Structures are given as structure tokens and as C-alpha cells.
XYZ file of C-alpha atoms in Angstrom:
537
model
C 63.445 -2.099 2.455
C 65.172 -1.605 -0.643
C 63.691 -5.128 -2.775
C 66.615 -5.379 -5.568
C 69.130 -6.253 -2.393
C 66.989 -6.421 0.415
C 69.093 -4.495 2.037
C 67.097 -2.285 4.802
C 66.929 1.719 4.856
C 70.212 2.638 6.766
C 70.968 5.910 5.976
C 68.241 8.315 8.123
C 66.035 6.002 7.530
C 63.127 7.805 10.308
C 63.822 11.088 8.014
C 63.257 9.364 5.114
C 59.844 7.693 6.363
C 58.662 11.655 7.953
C 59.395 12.507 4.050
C 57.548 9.935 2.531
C 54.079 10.714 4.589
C 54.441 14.392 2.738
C 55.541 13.170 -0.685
C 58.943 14.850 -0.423
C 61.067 11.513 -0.748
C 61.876 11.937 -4.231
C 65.140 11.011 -5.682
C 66.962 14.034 -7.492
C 69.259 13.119 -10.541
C 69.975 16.341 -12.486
C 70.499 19.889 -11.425
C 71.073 23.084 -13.442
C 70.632 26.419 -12.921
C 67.222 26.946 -10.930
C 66.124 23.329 -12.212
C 66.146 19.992 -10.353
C 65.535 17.039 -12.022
C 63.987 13.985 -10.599
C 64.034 10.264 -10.735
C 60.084 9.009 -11.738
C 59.117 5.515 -12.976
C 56.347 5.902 -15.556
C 55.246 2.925 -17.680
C 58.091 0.896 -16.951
C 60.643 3.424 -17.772
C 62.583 5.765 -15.821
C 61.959 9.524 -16.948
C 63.269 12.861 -15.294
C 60.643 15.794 -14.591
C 62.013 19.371 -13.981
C 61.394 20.940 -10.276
C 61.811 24.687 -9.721
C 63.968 24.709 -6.647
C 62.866 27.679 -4.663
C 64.829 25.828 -1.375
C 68.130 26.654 -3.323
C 70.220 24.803 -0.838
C 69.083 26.264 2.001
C 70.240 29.600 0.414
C 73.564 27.916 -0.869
C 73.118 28.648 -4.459
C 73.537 31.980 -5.149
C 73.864 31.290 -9.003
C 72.342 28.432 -9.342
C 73.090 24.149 -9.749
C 75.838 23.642 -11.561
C 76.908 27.609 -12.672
C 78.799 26.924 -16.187
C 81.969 29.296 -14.814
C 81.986 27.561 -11.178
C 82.009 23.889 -13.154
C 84.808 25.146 -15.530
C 87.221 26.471 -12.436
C 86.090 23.106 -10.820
C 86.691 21.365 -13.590
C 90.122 23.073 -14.544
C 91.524 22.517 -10.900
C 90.437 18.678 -11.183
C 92.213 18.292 -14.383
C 95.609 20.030 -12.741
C 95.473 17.606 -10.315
C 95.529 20.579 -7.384
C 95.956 19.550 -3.703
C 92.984 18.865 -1.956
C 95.621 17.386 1.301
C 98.212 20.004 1.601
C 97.757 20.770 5.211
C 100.445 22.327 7.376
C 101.904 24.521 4.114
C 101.652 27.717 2.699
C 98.032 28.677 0.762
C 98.552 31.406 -0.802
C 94.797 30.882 -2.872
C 93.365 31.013 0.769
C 95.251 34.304 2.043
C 94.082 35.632 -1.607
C 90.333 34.672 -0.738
C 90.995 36.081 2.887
C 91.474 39.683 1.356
C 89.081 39.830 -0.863
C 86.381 39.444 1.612
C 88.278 41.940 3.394
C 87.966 44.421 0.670
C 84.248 43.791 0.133
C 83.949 44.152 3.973
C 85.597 47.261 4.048
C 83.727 48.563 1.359
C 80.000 47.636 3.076
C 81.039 48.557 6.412
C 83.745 51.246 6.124
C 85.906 49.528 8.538
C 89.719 50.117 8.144
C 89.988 47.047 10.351
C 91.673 44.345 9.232
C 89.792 40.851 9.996
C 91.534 37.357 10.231
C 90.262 34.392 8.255
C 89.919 30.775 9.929
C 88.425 28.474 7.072
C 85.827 25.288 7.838
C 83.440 23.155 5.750
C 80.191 24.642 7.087
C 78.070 27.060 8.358
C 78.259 25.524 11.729
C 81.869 24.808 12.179
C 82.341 28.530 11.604
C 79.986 29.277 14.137
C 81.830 27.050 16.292
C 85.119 28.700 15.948
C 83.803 31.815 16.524
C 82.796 30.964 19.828
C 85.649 28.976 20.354
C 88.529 31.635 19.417
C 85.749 34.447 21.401
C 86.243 32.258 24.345
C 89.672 31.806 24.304
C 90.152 35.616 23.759
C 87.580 35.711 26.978
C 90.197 33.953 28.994
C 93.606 35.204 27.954
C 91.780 38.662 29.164
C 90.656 37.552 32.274
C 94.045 36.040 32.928
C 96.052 38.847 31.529
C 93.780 41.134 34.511
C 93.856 38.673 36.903
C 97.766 38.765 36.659
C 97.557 42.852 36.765
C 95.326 42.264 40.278
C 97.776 39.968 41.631
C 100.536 42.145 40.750
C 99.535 44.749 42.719
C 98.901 42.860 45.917
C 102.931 43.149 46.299
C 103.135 46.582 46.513
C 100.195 47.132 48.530
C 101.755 45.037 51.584
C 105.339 46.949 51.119
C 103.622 50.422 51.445
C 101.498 49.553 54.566
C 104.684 47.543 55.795
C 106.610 50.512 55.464
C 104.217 53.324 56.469
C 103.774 54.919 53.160
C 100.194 53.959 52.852
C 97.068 53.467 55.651
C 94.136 50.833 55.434
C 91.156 52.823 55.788
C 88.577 51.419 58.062
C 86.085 51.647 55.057
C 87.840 49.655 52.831
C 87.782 46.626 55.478
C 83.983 47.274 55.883
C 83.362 47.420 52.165
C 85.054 44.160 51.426
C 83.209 42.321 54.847
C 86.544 41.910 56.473
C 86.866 42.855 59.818
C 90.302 44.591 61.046
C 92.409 42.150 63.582
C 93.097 42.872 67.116
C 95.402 44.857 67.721
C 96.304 46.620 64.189
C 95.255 50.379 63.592
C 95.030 52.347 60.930
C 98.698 53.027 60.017
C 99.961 49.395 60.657
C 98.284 45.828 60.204
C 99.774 43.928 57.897
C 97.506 41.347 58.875
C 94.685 43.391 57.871
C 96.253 43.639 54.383
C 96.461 40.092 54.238
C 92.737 39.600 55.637
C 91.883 42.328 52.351
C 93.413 40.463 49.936
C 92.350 37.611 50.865
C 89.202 37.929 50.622
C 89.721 40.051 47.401
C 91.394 36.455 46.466
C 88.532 34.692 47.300
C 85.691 36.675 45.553
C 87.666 37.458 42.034
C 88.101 33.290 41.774
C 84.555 32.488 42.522
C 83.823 34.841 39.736
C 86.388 33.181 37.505
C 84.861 30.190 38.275
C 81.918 31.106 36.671
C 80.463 29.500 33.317
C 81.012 32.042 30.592
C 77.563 33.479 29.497
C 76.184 33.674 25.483
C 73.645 35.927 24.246
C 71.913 34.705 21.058
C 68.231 35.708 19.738
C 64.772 33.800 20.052
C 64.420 32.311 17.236
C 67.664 32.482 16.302
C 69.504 29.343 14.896
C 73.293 28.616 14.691
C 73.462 24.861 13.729
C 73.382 21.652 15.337
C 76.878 20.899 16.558
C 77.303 20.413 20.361
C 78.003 24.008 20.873
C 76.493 25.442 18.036
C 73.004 23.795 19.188
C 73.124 25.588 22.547
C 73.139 28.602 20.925
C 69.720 27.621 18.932
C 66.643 28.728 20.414
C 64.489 25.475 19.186
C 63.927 24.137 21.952
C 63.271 20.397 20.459
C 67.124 20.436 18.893
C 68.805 22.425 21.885
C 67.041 20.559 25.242
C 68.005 16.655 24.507
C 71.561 17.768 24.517
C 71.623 20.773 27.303
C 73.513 18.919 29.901
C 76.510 19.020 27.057
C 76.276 22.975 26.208
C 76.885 26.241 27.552
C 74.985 28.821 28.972
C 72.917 30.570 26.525
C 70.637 33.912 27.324
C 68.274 34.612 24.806
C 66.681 37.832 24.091
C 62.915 38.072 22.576
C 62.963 40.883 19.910
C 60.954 43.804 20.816
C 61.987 44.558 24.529
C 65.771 46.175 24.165
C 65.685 46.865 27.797
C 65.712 42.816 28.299
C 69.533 43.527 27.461
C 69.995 46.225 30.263
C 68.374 43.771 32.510
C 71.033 40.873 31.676
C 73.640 43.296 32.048
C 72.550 44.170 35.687
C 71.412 40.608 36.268
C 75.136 38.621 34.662
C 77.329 41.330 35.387
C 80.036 41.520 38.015
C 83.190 43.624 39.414
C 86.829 42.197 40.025
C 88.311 43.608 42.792
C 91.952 45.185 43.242
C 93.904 46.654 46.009
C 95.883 49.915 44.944
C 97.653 52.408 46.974
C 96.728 55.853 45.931
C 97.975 59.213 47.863
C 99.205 57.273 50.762
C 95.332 55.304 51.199
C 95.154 52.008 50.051
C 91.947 51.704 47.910
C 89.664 49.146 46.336
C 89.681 49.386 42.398
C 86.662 47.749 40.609
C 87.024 46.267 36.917
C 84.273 44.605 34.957
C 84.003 41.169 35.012
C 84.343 39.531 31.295
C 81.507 36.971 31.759
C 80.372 37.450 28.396
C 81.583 35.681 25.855
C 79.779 36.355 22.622
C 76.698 37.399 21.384
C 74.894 35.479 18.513
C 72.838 37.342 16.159
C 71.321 36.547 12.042
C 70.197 39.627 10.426
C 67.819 37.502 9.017
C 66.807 34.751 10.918
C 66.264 31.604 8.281
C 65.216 28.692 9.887
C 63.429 31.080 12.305
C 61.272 31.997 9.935
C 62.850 34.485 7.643
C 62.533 37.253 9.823
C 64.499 40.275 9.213
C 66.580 41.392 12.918
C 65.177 45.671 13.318
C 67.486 48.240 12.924
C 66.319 49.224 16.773
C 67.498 45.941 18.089
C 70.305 46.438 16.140
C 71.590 49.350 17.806
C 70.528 48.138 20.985
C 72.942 44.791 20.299
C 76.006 47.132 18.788
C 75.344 49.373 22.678
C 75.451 45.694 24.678
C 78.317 44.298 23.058
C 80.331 47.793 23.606
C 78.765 48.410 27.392
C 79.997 44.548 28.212
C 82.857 44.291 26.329
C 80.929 40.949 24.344
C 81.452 40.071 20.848
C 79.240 40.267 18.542
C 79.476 37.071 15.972
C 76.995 37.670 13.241
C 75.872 34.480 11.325
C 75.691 35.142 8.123
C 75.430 31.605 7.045
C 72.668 32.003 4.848
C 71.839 35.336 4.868
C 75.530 36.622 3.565
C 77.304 36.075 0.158
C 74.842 38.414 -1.789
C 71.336 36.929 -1.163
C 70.461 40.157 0.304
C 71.852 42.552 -2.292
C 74.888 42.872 -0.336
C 78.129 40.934 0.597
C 76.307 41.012 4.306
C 72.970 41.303 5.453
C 74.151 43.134 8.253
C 75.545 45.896 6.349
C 72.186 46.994 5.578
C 71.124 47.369 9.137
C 74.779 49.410 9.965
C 75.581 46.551 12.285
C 79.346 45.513 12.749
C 80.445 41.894 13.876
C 83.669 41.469 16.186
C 83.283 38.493 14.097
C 81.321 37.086 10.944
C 80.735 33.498 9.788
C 79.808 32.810 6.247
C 79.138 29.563 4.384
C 76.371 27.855 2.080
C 77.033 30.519 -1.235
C 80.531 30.893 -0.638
C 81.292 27.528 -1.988
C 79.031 27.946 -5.129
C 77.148 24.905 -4.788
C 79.832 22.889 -5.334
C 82.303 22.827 -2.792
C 81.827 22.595 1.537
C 83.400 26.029 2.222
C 82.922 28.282 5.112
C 84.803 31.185 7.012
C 85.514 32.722 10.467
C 86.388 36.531 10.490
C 87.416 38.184 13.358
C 88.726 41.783 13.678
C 92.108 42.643 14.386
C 91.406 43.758 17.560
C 90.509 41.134 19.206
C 92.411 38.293 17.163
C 94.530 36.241 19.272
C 97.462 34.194 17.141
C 97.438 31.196 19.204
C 94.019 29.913 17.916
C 95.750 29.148 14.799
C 97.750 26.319 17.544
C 94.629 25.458 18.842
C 91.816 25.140 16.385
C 92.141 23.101 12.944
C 89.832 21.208 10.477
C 91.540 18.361 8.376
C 89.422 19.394 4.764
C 89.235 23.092 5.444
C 91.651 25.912 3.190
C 92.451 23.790 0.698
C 92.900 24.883 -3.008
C 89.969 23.323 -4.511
C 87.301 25.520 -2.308
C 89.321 28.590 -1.746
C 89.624 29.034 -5.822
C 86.101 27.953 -6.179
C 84.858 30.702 -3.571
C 87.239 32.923 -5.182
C 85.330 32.706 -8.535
C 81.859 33.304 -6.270
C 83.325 36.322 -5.035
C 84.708 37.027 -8.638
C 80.752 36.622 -9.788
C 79.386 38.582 -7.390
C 81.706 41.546 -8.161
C 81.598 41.579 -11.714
C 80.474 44.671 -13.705
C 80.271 46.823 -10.946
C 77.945 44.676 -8.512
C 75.540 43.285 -10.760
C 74.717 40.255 -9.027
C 73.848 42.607 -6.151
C 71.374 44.204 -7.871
C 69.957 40.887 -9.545
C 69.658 39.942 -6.464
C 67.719 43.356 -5.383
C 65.530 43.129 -7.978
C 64.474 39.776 -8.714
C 63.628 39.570 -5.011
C 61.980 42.508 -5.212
C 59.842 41.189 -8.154
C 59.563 38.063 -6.058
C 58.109 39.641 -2.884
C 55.557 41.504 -5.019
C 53.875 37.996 -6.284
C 53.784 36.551 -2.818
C 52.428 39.709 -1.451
C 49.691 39.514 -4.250
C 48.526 35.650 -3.055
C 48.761 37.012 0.419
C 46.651 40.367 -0.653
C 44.173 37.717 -1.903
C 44.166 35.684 0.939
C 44.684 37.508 3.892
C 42.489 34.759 5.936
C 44.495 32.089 4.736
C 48.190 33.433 4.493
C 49.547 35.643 7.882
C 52.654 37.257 6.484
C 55.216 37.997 3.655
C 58.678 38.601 4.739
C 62.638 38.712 4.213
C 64.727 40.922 1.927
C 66.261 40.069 -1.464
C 65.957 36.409 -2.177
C 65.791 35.319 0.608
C 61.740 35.067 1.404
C 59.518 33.795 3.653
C 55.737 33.171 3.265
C 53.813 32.319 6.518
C 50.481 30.974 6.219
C 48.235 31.647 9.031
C 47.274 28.619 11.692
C 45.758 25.986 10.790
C 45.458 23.874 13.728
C 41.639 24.398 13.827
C 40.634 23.984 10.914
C 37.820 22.138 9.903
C 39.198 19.694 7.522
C 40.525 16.958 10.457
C 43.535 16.276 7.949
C 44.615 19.917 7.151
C 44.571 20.695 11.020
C 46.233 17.084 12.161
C 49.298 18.338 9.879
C 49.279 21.222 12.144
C 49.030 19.844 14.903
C 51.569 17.641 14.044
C 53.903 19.970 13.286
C 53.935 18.698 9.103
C 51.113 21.164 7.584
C 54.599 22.859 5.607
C 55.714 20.187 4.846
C 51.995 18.576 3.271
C 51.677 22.301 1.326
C 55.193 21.561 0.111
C 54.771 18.371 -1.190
C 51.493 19.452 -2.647
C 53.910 22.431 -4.399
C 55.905 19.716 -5.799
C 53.789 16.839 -6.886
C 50.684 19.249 -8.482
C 53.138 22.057 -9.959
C 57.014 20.928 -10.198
C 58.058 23.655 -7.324
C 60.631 22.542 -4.637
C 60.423 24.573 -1.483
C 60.411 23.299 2.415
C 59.342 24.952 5.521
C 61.688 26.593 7.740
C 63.260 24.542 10.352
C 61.865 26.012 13.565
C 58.997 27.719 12.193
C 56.960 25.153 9.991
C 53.891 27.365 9.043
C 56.510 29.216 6.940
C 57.576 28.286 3.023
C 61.540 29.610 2.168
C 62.006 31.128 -1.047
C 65.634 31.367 -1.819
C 66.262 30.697 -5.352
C 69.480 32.111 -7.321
C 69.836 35.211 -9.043
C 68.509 33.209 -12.419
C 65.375 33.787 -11.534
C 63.126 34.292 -14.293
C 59.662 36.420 -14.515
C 57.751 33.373 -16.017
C 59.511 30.888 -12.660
C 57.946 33.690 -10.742
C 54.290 33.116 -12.211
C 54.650 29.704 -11.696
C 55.438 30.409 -7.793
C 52.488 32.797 -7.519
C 49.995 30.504 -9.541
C 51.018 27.625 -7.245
C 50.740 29.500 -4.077
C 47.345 31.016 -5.328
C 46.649 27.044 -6.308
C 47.277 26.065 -2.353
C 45.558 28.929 -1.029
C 42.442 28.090 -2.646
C 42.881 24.328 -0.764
C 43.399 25.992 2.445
C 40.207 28.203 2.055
C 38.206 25.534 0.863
C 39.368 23.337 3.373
C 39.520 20.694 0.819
C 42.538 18.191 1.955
C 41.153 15.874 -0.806
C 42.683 17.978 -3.295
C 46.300 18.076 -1.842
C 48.472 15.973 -4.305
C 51.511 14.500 -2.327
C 52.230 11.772 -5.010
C 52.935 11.145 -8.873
């Protein structure tokens, strides 16, 4: 209860209590570069006290809060007055951003493909309509073969009719269908119509068929009605299954589990064709796959980097089924790794890509759908639209992020390279010291994740009730906050692990403050001395 108005908690207020009991319900006024500033009350006077953000937006903020050449464009385009509601027009700013991720694309990937942008407002929604415009492409091809099987049917009845062609005996038997009395071999028309049918018959109980998705364990796509389906959290994706689709997912480590779906989802359509004067049946695969879902770095997962084996073994499924591969690279993308995409390091190629968070610089809601040419299909543009998306104000602003990122010859790739690289080596030092306390170091570039090892039998009763509980990250982070002005959260889906994923701004002396805070924790943990977390100031 707010007591100035008495006006009760209404916005999330049950998050904002789980926040509270960790110390993480602090009110942030100020942001620059890697700095947060927030709100404390200290002898009757409101004062602001710097924060290292480590969370960075969830791996939004690429340069930073508040990046002095992303306020000035943002600033500039305010001033002009430039259309925020121009829908149904031409945007030229958004075809412009459109090819330069093309050309970085190209350049990572060596694709000469062209890919088509659809714009959103987050990570998401462009996860969304890449399953969306995958599934209408899934349809218009089973349609466009259906109508090829159909076709056929025709001329398979005028050469039996006519004496050109003969129903083998075999082909009856194959499809179950047993020839009518009094038909042989060079007649029966009825038999023809028996074939097809029951050719009928099977390919539209296949059609009927939900459309299957392939995503990762672990994996996480957002929390939209179809996005959350393709989450592996059980706890977001199970309240809402009746609403979703039909989601496979595949444990890292055992490739053949995707030669196992393939046997186990996979079907044949059948066609009648008359060939040298036989009539014959003609299988063609089923497309019951509609896309496949992959991170190259899994965030709220738990930072963990996708192998280059599974990789290969993902790029071989979606080829072998003719499925789509959409790679999410929501927060892994946009430079964080030391490339435009994370997935250019592991030399895997997306039918489709979906990038957000970084691409609006922190300051506006941008995201983007790619899909190749090859499997665009126009009418999605008819079917598909988002009222705030492709406007000027975030296409110019992600144009300057791309503009950053690009300037003098990559160097906010390598920033990005090296300061995670200096990064990685202080966490690996706490975890060096404290290999009974912390289980693993992870992730690539700056985008980091430090696991700490279970805790849910610990001796202190309050250290292991947090794990139980599900909170222990979230206790160590407010502890991180309260005792040494560091801002980090656990990941979403895997709680024992912190996220580091500042900006390229990172300094050496931020980074000793992140290892002497960690090292600070660890001691706690090994002590088992709860009385010594600080969730408050």
C-alpha cells in the first residue's frame, strides 16, 4: 500500500512482493552508460547511489544506458517531429535498415541470399512471426502438392479407361485396397477409383495433422501464447498448453534423438502416376514440420553455448525434413558475441533469424524477422502486421546501432571479444578459488553466465530454503546489490545461475569490482553464514 494515496500495489504487485523478500525492489532513477542510479531515503532526504548493471537489459544494451550518439539521433528525430504513426506508406529508413543487416549477414555467413525483413517491438513478437510466416509457408506447400496429387488422379482414370495403362495387383495390395469383382488387370475403373480413394483418404488424415516444432531443452523463446510453447520451462509453458502447439524438444548431447523424431513424426503422401503403361504409387514427404527453434546461446537457460556437433546435426534435420530453422538471436545477436550473430560462429545458417533487445539501443522497442528468399512467401505481408512496428523513430535508431557496431572496421566486435574475454578470466578466477562453492563459468563474449553449485543441502536452513525455493539467485543477487552496488539477476529458467551482460563500456576496475563481489559471496556460501547476506540499505 502506497501511504501518500493509499492507493494499493496494482501494477504486478505479487512480483513486486517476490522482489522485496530478496531486496531487489529498488526504484531506479538515473541510467548512464554501465551505471544505474537508484532512489534511497537517507536521513530524511532522497539521495541516488550508483549500481553497476551487469543485467544490461537482459542483454539489450550493447553500449550502454543512455549512449550520447543514440540520445542525439533520438533526440534529433524528436525535435523534427518524425512519424511515429505512418502505417500503410512507404519507409524507406526501414528498407535502409533491412539491407544493412543484409550486408552484415552476408558478410558473417557468406550467403548470397537475400533475406526479407518483417519488423515488431520485441524479441517475442519476432519469434512469433517466424513461426507464423514458417507455418503459412508449411501450408501453401502442402496445398501447392496436394493440388499436384489431385491433378494427377485425372489422367490416371483416362489411361486405364482407355487401355493405355494396367493396375497392377501390387499396387492394390500396397495401398490395402482390394480389386472389385469382376475387373482384371487391364480394365477396372472401379479399382482406380477404390486406389484413389483411399489415396484420398490417407493424404487428408495426414493433412489433418497438427504441424510439429522442434525447439531445444532449455531453450526459451518468450512468453506469448505461441512463443511460450516453444519454451522448455515447464512452469511458464504447462498452465497454458491446452492453447499451444506441438512442441518436440531435443536434450543436447544425443543427435540421434533427431533421427529418431524423424522416423517417429515423419510421413509419405501418396500419388497415383502412370509410368510405361503401369500405373504406380509415388511417395512424397510429408511437410509436418514446421520450424525448428534453436539460441546459440541459450540465456535464460542458463547461458549455455548450443555445440558446434549439435549444430551440424540441426543444419542435417532441417535439410533431411525440409524444416526451418529460426534461430533466436534475441539476446545473443547484435554484437554481444563479437559478431552480428552468435550463430555465425558455430557456421550455422537460419531459414530465418529474429533479433531484438540491442537492436533498439536501449532506447527504442525494436525487433526483426528475417527470412531467406527462398522460402519467403509475399502474402504474409497481407496477413501479419503490428500497429508500432517500422516506424521511423526505431528503424533510424537501430540504424545508428548498426552504424556503432560497424564503425572503424568492427571495433565494437572486438570490444566486445575482449572485454568478455577479460570478463570470463575474473569469474573463472572466483570459480578457480571456489570450485566447492561455484559449478561452472560459461557463455562467450559478454554475454556470461556463472553457476554456483547446489545449495539445497546446505547446512545453513536459510541458504538451502532459498534453494529450495527456487530464490537462492535471487538472495546472492540482492546481496550483490545491497553490500557492493552490482545489479545482476539469475537466469530465468535456471536460477543457480548469475547473467553477466554488461555493454562494451566495460571497464578493468568494473571488472574488479565483479570479481571482489563474487569472491565476497563465495566466502558466505562456504561459510555457510546467511547472517552475513545484506538484502537491505
Amino acid at each position: 500500500m502506497n501511504s501518500e494515496n493509499a492507493v494499493p500495489e496494482l501494477a504486478e504487485p505479487n512480483l513486486r512482493a517476490l522482489l522485496a523478500t530478496a531486496g531487489l525492489d529498488v526504484e531506479y532513477v538515473r541510467a548512464e552508460g554501465n551505471t544505474l542510479y537508484r532512489r534511497s531515503e537517507t536521513g530524511g532526504e532522497s539521495v541516488e547511489i550508483p549500481v553497476l548493471d551487469c543485467a544490461g537489459g537482459y542483454g539489450s544494451l550493447m553500449f550502454g544506458h543512455n549512449h550520447p550518439e543514440l540520445l542525439a539521433v533520438a533526440r534529433r528525430l524528436l525535435d523534427d517531429h518524425t512519424p511515429v504513426h505512418a502505417q500503410f506508406s512507404s519507409h524507406p529508413y526501414a528498407n535502409s535498415l533491412a539491407a544493412e543487416l543484409n550486408r552484415i549477414i552476408r558478410r558473417e555467413t557468406g550467403s548470397e541470399e537475400w533475406y526479407f525483413a518483417t519488423f515488431a517491438n520485441s524479441g517475442a513478437e519476432a519469434v512469433e512471426a517466424a513461426v507464423k510466416h514458417a507455418e503459412l509457408d508449411r501450408v501453401l506447400r502442402l496445398a501447392e502438392l496436394t493440388e499436384r496429387i489431385e491433378a494427377t488422379g485425372d489422367q490416371v482414370r483416362a489411361a486405364v479407361d482407355s487401355g493405355a495403362a494396367v493396375l497392377p495387383d501390387e499396387v492394390l495390395t500396397r495401398l490395402g485396397v482390394e480389386r472389385p469383382a469382376g475387373t482384371g488387370a487391364a480394365g477396372g475403373a472401379d479399382a482406380v477409383e477404390a486406389a484413389l480413394a483411399k489415396i484420398t483418404e490417407e493424404n487428408a488424415r495426414l493433412r489433418a495433422k497438427a504441424p510439429v516444432f522442434l525447439a531445444l531443452e532449455g531453450g526459451f523463446h518468450g512468453k506469448l501464447m505461441g512463443s511460450v510453447q516453444l519454451t522448455h520451462n515447464a512452469g511458464y509453458r504447462e498452465p497454458f498448453a491446452a492453447l499451444g502447439v506441438r512442441t518436440r524438444f531435443v536434450p543436447d548431447g544425443r543427435p540421434e534423438a533427431l533421427e529418431e523424431i524423424l522416423k517417429e513424426e515423419g510421413a509419405t503422401l501418396l500419388q497415383l502416376v502412370v509410368e510405361d503403361g503401369l500405373v504406380r504409387v509415388v511417395e512424397h514427404p510429408h511437410p509436418v514440420f514446421c520450424a525448428f527453434l534453436v539460441e546459440p546461446i541459450q540465456g535464460e537457460g542458463g547461458i549455455r553455448p548450443l555445440s558446434k556437433e549439435l549444430a551440424r546435426s540441426i543444419q542435417a534435420f532441417g535439410e533431411a525434413a525440409d524444416c526451418p530453422v529460426v534461430i533466436d538471436e534475441v539476446q545473443s545477436g547484435m554484437g554481444r558475441t563479437g559478431a552480428l550473430l552468435a550463430s555465425s560462429h558455430l557456421g550455422l545458417r537460419g531459414d530465418y533469424y529474429a533479433l531484438a533487445k540491442s537492436l533498439g539501443g536501449g532506447l527504442a522497442k525494436a525487433s526483426v524477422m528475417l527470412v531467406r528468399e527462398s522460402r519467403y512467401r509475399p502474402q504474409f505481408e497481407l496477413v501479419h502486421s503490428s500497429t508500432f512496428a517500422k516506424d521511423s523513430f526505431s528503424c533510424h535508431i537501430a540504424l545508428k546501432v548498426l552504424e556503432l557496431l560497424e564503425a572503424d572496421d568492427g571495433r565494437a566486435y572486438r570490444q566486445a571479444t575482449e572485454r568478455g574475454a577479460a570478463l570470463h578470466g575474473a569469474l573463472e578466477r572466483v570459480r578457480a578459488a571456489f570450485p566447492d562453492v561455484v559449478k561452472d563459468v560459461r557463455g562467450k563474449g559478454l554475454m556470461l553466465g556463472f553457476e554456483f553449485q547446489d545449495q539445497s543441502l546446505a547446512d545453513d536452513e536459510t541458504i538451502a530454503g532459498a534453494a529450495g525455493t527456487g530464490m537462492f539467485g535471487y538472495v546472492i543477487a540482492g546481496h550483490l546489490l545491497h553490500a557492493h552496488g552490482i545489479r545482476t539477476f539469475p537466469t530465468a529458467s535456471a536460477t543457480n545461475t548469475l547473467r553477466f551482460e554488461p555493454s562494451v563500456l566495460l571497464t578493468d576496475d568494473e571488472i574488479g569490482r565483479i570479481e571482489k563481489a563474487l569472491t565476497d559471496a563465495c566466502e558466505i556460501l562456504r561459510a555457510q553464514a546467511s547472517d552475513r547476506l545484506v538484502t537491505s540499505s
